[in-house]
Structure formats: C-alpha cells, structure tokens
Coordinates of C-alpha atoms in Angstrom, one line a residue:
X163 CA 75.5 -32.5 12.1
X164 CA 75.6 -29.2 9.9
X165 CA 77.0 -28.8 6.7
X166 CA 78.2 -25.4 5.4
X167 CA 80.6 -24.0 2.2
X168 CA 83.6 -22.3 3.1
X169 CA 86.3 -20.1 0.9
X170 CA 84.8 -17.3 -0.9
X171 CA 85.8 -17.1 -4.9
X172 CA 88.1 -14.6 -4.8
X173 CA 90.7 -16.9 -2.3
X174 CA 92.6 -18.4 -5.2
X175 CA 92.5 -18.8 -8.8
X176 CA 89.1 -20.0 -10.3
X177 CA 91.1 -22.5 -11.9
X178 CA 91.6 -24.1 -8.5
X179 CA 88.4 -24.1 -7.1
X180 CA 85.6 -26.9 -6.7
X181 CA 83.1 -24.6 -8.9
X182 CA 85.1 -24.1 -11.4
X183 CA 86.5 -27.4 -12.0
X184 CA 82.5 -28.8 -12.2
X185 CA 80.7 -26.9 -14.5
X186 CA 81.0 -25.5 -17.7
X187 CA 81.4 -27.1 -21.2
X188 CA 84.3 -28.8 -21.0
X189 CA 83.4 -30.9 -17.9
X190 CA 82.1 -33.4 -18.7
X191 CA 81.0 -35.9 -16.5
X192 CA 83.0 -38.7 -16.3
X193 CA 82.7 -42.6 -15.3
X194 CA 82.2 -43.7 -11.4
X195 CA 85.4 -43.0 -9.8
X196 CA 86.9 -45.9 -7.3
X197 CA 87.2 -44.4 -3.9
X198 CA 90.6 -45.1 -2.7
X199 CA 91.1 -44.6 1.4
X200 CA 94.3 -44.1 3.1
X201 CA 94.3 -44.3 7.0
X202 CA 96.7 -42.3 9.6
X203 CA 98.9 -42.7 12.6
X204 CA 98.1 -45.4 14.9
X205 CA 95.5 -47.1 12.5
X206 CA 95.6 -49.1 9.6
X207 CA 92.7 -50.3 6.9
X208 CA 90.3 -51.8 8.9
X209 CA 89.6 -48.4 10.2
X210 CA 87.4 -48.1 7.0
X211 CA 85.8 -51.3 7.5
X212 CA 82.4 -49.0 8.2
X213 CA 82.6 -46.7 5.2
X214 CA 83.4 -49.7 3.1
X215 CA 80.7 -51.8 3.5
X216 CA 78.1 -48.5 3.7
X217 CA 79.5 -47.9 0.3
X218 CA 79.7 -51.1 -1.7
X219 CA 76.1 -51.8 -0.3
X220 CA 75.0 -48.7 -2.4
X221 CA 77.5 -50.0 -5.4
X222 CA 80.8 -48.4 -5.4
X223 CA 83.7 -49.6 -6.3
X224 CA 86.2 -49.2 -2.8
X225 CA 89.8 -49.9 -2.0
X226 CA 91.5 -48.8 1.3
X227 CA 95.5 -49.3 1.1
X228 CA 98.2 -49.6 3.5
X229 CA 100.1 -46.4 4.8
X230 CA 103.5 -47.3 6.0
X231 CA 103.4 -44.1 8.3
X232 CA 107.0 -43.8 7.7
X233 CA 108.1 -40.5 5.9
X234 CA 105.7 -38.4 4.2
X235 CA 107.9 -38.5 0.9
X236 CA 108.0 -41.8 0.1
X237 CA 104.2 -42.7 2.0
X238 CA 102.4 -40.5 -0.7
X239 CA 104.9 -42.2 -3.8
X240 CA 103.5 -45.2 -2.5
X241 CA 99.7 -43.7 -2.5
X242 CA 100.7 -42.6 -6.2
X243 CA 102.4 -45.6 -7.2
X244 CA 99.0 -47.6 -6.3
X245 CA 96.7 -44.7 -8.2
X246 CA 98.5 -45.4 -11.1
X247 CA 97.2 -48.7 -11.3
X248 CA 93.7 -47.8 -10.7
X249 CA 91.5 -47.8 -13.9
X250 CA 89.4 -44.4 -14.5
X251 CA 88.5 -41.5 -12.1
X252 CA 89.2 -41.5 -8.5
X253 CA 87.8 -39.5 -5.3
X254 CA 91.0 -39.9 -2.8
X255 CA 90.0 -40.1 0.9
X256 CA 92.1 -39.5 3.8
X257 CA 91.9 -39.8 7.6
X258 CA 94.3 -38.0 9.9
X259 CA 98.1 -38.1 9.0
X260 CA 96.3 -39.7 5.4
X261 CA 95.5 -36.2 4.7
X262 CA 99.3 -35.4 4.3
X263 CA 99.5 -38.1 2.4
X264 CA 96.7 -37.6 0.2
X265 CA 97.4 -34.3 -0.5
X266 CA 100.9 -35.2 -1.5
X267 CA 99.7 -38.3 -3.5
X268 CA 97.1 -36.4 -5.7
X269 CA 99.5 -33.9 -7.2
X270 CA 101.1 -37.0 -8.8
X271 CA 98.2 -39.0 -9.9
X272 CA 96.2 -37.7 -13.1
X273 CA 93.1 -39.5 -12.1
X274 CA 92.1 -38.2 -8.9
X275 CA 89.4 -35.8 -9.2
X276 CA 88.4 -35.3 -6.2
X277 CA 89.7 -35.4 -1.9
X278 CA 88.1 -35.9 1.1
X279 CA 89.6 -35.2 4.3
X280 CA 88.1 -36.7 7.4
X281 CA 89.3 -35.5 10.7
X282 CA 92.5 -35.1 8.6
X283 CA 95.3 -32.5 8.1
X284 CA 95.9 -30.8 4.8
X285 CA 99.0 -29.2 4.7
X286 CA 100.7 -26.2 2.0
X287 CA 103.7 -26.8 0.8
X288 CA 106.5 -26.6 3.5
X289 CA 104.4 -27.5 6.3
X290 CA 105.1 -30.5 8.3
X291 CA 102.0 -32.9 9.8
X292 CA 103.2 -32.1 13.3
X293 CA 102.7 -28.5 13.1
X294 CA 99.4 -28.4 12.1
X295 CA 97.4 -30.6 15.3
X296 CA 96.3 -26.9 17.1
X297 CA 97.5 -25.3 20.2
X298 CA 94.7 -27.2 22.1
X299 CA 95.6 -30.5 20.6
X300 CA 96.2 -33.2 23.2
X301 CA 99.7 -33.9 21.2
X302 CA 100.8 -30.9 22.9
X303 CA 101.7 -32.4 25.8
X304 CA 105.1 -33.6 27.0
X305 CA 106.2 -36.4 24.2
X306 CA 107.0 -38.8 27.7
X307 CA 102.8 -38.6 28.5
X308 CA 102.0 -39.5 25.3
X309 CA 104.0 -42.0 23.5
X310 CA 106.1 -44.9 24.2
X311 CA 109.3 -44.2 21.7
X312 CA 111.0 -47.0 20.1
X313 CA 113.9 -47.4 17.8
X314 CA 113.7 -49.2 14.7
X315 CA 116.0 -50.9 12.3
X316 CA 117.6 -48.1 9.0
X317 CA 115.8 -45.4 11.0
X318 CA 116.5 -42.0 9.8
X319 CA 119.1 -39.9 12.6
X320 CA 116.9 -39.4 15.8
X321 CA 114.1 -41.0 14.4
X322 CA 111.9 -43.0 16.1
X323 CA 108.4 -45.6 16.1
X324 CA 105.4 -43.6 18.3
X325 CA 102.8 -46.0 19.6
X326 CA 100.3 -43.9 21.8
X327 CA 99.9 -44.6 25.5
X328 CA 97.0 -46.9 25.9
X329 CA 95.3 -44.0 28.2
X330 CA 96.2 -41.4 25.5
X331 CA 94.6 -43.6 23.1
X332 CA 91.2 -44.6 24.7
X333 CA 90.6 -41.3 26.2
X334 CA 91.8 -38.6 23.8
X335 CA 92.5 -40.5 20.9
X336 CA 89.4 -43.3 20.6
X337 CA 87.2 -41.0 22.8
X338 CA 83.9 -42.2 20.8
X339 CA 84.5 -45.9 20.6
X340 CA 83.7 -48.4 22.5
X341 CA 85.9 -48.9 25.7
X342 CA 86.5 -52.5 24.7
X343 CA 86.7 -51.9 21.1
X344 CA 88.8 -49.0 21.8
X345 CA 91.4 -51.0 23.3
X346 CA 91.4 -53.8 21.2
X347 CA 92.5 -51.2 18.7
X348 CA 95.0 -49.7 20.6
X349 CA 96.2 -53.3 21.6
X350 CA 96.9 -53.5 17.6
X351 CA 98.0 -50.3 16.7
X352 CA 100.1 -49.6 13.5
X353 CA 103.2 -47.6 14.8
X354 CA 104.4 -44.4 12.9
X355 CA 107.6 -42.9 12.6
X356 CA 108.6 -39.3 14.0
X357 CA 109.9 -38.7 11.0
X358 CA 106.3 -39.3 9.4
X359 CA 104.8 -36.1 11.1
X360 CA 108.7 -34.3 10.6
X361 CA 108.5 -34.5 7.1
X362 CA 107.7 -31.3 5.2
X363 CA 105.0 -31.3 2.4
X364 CA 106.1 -31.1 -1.3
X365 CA 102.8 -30.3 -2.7
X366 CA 99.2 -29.1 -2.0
X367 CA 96.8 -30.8 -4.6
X368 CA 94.0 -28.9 -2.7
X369 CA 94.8 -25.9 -5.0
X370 CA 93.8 -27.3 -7.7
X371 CA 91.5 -30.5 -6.8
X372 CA 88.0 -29.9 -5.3
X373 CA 87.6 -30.9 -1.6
X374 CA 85.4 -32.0 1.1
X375 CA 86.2 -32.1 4.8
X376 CA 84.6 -33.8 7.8
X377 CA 85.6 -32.2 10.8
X378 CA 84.4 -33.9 14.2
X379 CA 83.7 -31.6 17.2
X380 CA 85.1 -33.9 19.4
X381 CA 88.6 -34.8 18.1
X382 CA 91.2 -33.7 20.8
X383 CA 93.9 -34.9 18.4
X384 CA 93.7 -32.5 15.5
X385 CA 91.6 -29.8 16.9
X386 CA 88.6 -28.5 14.8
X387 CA 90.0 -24.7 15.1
X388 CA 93.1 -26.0 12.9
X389 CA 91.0 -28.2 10.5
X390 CA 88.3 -25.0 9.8
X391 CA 91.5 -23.2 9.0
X392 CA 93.0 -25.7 6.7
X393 CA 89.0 -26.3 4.8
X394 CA 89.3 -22.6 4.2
X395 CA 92.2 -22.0 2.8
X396 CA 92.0 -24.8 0.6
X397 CA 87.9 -23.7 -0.4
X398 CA 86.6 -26.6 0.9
X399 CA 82.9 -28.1 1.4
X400 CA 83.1 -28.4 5.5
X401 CA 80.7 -30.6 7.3
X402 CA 80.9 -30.6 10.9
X403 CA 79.7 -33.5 12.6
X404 CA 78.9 -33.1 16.6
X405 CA 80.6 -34.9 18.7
X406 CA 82.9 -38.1 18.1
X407 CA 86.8 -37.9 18.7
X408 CA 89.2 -38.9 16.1
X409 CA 88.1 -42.1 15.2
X410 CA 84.7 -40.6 14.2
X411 CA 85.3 -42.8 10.8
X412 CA 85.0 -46.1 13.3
X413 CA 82.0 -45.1 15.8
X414 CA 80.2 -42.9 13.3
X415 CA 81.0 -44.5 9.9
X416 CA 77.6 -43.5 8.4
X417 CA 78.0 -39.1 8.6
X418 CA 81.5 -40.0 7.1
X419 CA 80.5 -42.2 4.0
X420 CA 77.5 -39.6 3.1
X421 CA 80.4 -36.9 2.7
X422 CA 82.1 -39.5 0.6
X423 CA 78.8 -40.1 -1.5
X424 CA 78.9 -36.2 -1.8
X425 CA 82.3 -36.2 -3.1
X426 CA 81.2 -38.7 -5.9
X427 CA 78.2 -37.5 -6.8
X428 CA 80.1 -34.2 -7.2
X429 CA 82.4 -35.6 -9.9
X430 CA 80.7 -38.2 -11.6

C-alpha cells in the first residue's frame, strides 16, 4: 500500500485546501468528531461492519446510515438532515456512489470537517455519478450485461431499479471477497435507481473541506485512473491500496479504517 499527497497549492484558493484549513491561529482543535459512513449502489450498512468495529475498538464514536440510492438530491438532504442531529465535529465517509452523496451532504452541514472517499466518486458541480466510473470501467458495457432493470412504484419518467447481474457482481464488482460471501451479498443487494447515477451534482464540498481518498488498484467499477483524477482536482491526501476490487472496505477493512484514523487525527 503507498500513500502519497496530491494537488499542489496553487490548484485552488488556499482557503480551500486541507493545509490551510489545519494550521494557523484560528484553528483550533476541536472535540473528537463522530464518523458518519454512507454506503453506495448495491450495498447497504453492513458493508462498514469492518471499519466499525476496527474503530470503536480504538474508541470512536461511529454511525453508518442508510442511503436510499434513489436520486442524488434528496439522498444527500437526507445525509444532511441526519448531520444535523449529530452533536460536535464530524469526518463524513463515503464509499462508491456515497461519495456523490457525501460531497453533496457536506456543503449543507456545518459540522463536517472533514471527507473521506473510499473507492468513491467525487463529483464538481454539474457532473452526474454515471459519468465519472472511467472509460475502462466494467459499467461500460451494454446496460443488458450488466443489470437486471426493474420498474418501481412513483418512479421518475424512464427511471428504473438496477440490481447487478450476479456474475457482474462476484467477478467485477466483489472481485476480493469471498466467493460465498460474495454472493451472499449480492443475494441481498440494496437496488439503486437510474436516476441515482442520472442526477447532476449541486455542490462540491471538496473545495472547501479537506479530503482523503482510498483508491483500490483493483476496482473495475470506478477505475483508479478516474479516482486519481477526481483526488487531484479536489487536493486530496491519496492512498492507494494494491489490489482489492470495489468492496476493498469489506475484504480489506483494516487499510480503509487507518485512512479514516488519519482523517481524525487530522481534525481533532
């Protein structure tokens, strides 16, 4: 696993960046933030399980919430609405699609101080989730290969419920889990809405919000190319982690909560 900086000062206002908004007189540290995790497409809280208990074993307060994988709009009011309620500081954490969300949520919460993206997207303002996967993504194929698309009740025009293929999801999805674990989870899959990746971005809290990102060199869902791209324009600290597939966060949970820790430490 290596570990490396990326976005060099000059890339957006000093206001924005991680350096900036840690040092000098009048940042003070503050309390232990909660870490709140939000999980993406195709997944649902228990894909933190790992991170979770690495964390509150070392004394953190933890919460991971339910993403309704619907519509990015009203996903990240609902990541907000929750934020509100959460008492002090906050280091937001989010996995896949949850790094739409995230990025979306924090530009309306006051106490987050601090996202982590794991094997996530983080989209500018305009961008939709389904753009930003890479060329080389597997998504790239033919819809037919890799989803089986349902209708659902008060769905938006031409929307639709995704649930990946089973051999989509154990081979390019869950590449680093378990073959039986694997499919258990893709047996329980959360379903997401086209209209979940189709939805443009209203914000990017990366501009002003320091950030970390985890970026597995194995994930075949969001390619690492796009995610290097993404750490860089929004200046942040990039470890790359050999290996895994998407759900690095389940196999791997360990590489994933020390960026976490790093995030805290950072802010508190």
């Amino acid at each position: 696993m290596t570990s490396c900086g990326t976005g060099p000062p000059d890339a957006r206002s000093m206001a924005g960046t991680p350096s900036a908004r840690l040092t000098g007189p009048s940042a003070a540290k503050s309390a232990r933030p909660t870490v709140v995790m939000v999980h993406g497409a195709w997944a649902d809280t228990s894909s933190w399980n790992g991170e979770i208990e690495i964390l509150r074993r070392k004394g953190y307060a933890v919460r991971a919430i339910a993403n309704p994988l619907e519509n990015l709009t009203t996903d990240s009011r609902t990541v907000a609405d929750f934020l509100r309620s959460v008492p002090g500081p906050v280091v937001l954490v989010g996995h896949s699609y949850g790094g739409s969300v995230i990025t979306n949520a924090a530009a309306r919460s006051n106490n987050v101080k601090a996202l982590v993206y794991v094997d996530a997207v983080a989209p500018a303002v305009g961008e939709t989730t389904g753009a930003l996967s890479g060329s080389a993504s597997a998504l790239s194929a033919p819809p037919g290969t890799l989803y089986d698309a349902v209708p659902y009740a008060n769905a938006p025009s031409g929307a639709r419920n995704l649930y990946l293929k089973k051999n989509v999801f154990l081979k390019k999805f869950a590449g680093s889990v378990p073959v039986q674990q694997a499919t258990a989870l893709w047996a329980a899959q959360r379903v997401a809405s086209t209209a979940a990746f189709n939805t443009r971005s209203k914000y990017a809290a990366w501009k002003t919000i320091p950030s970390w990102y985890f970026i597995s060199s194995g994930d075949r869902i969001i390619t690492p190319e796009s995610e290097r791209r993404m750490a860089r324009r929004a200046g942040s600290k990039v470890t790359t982690f050999r290996g895994g597939s998407h759900l690095t966060l389940i196999s791997d949970p360990e590489p994933v909560a020390k960026v976490i820790e790093s995030a805290i430490n950072a802010v508190t």
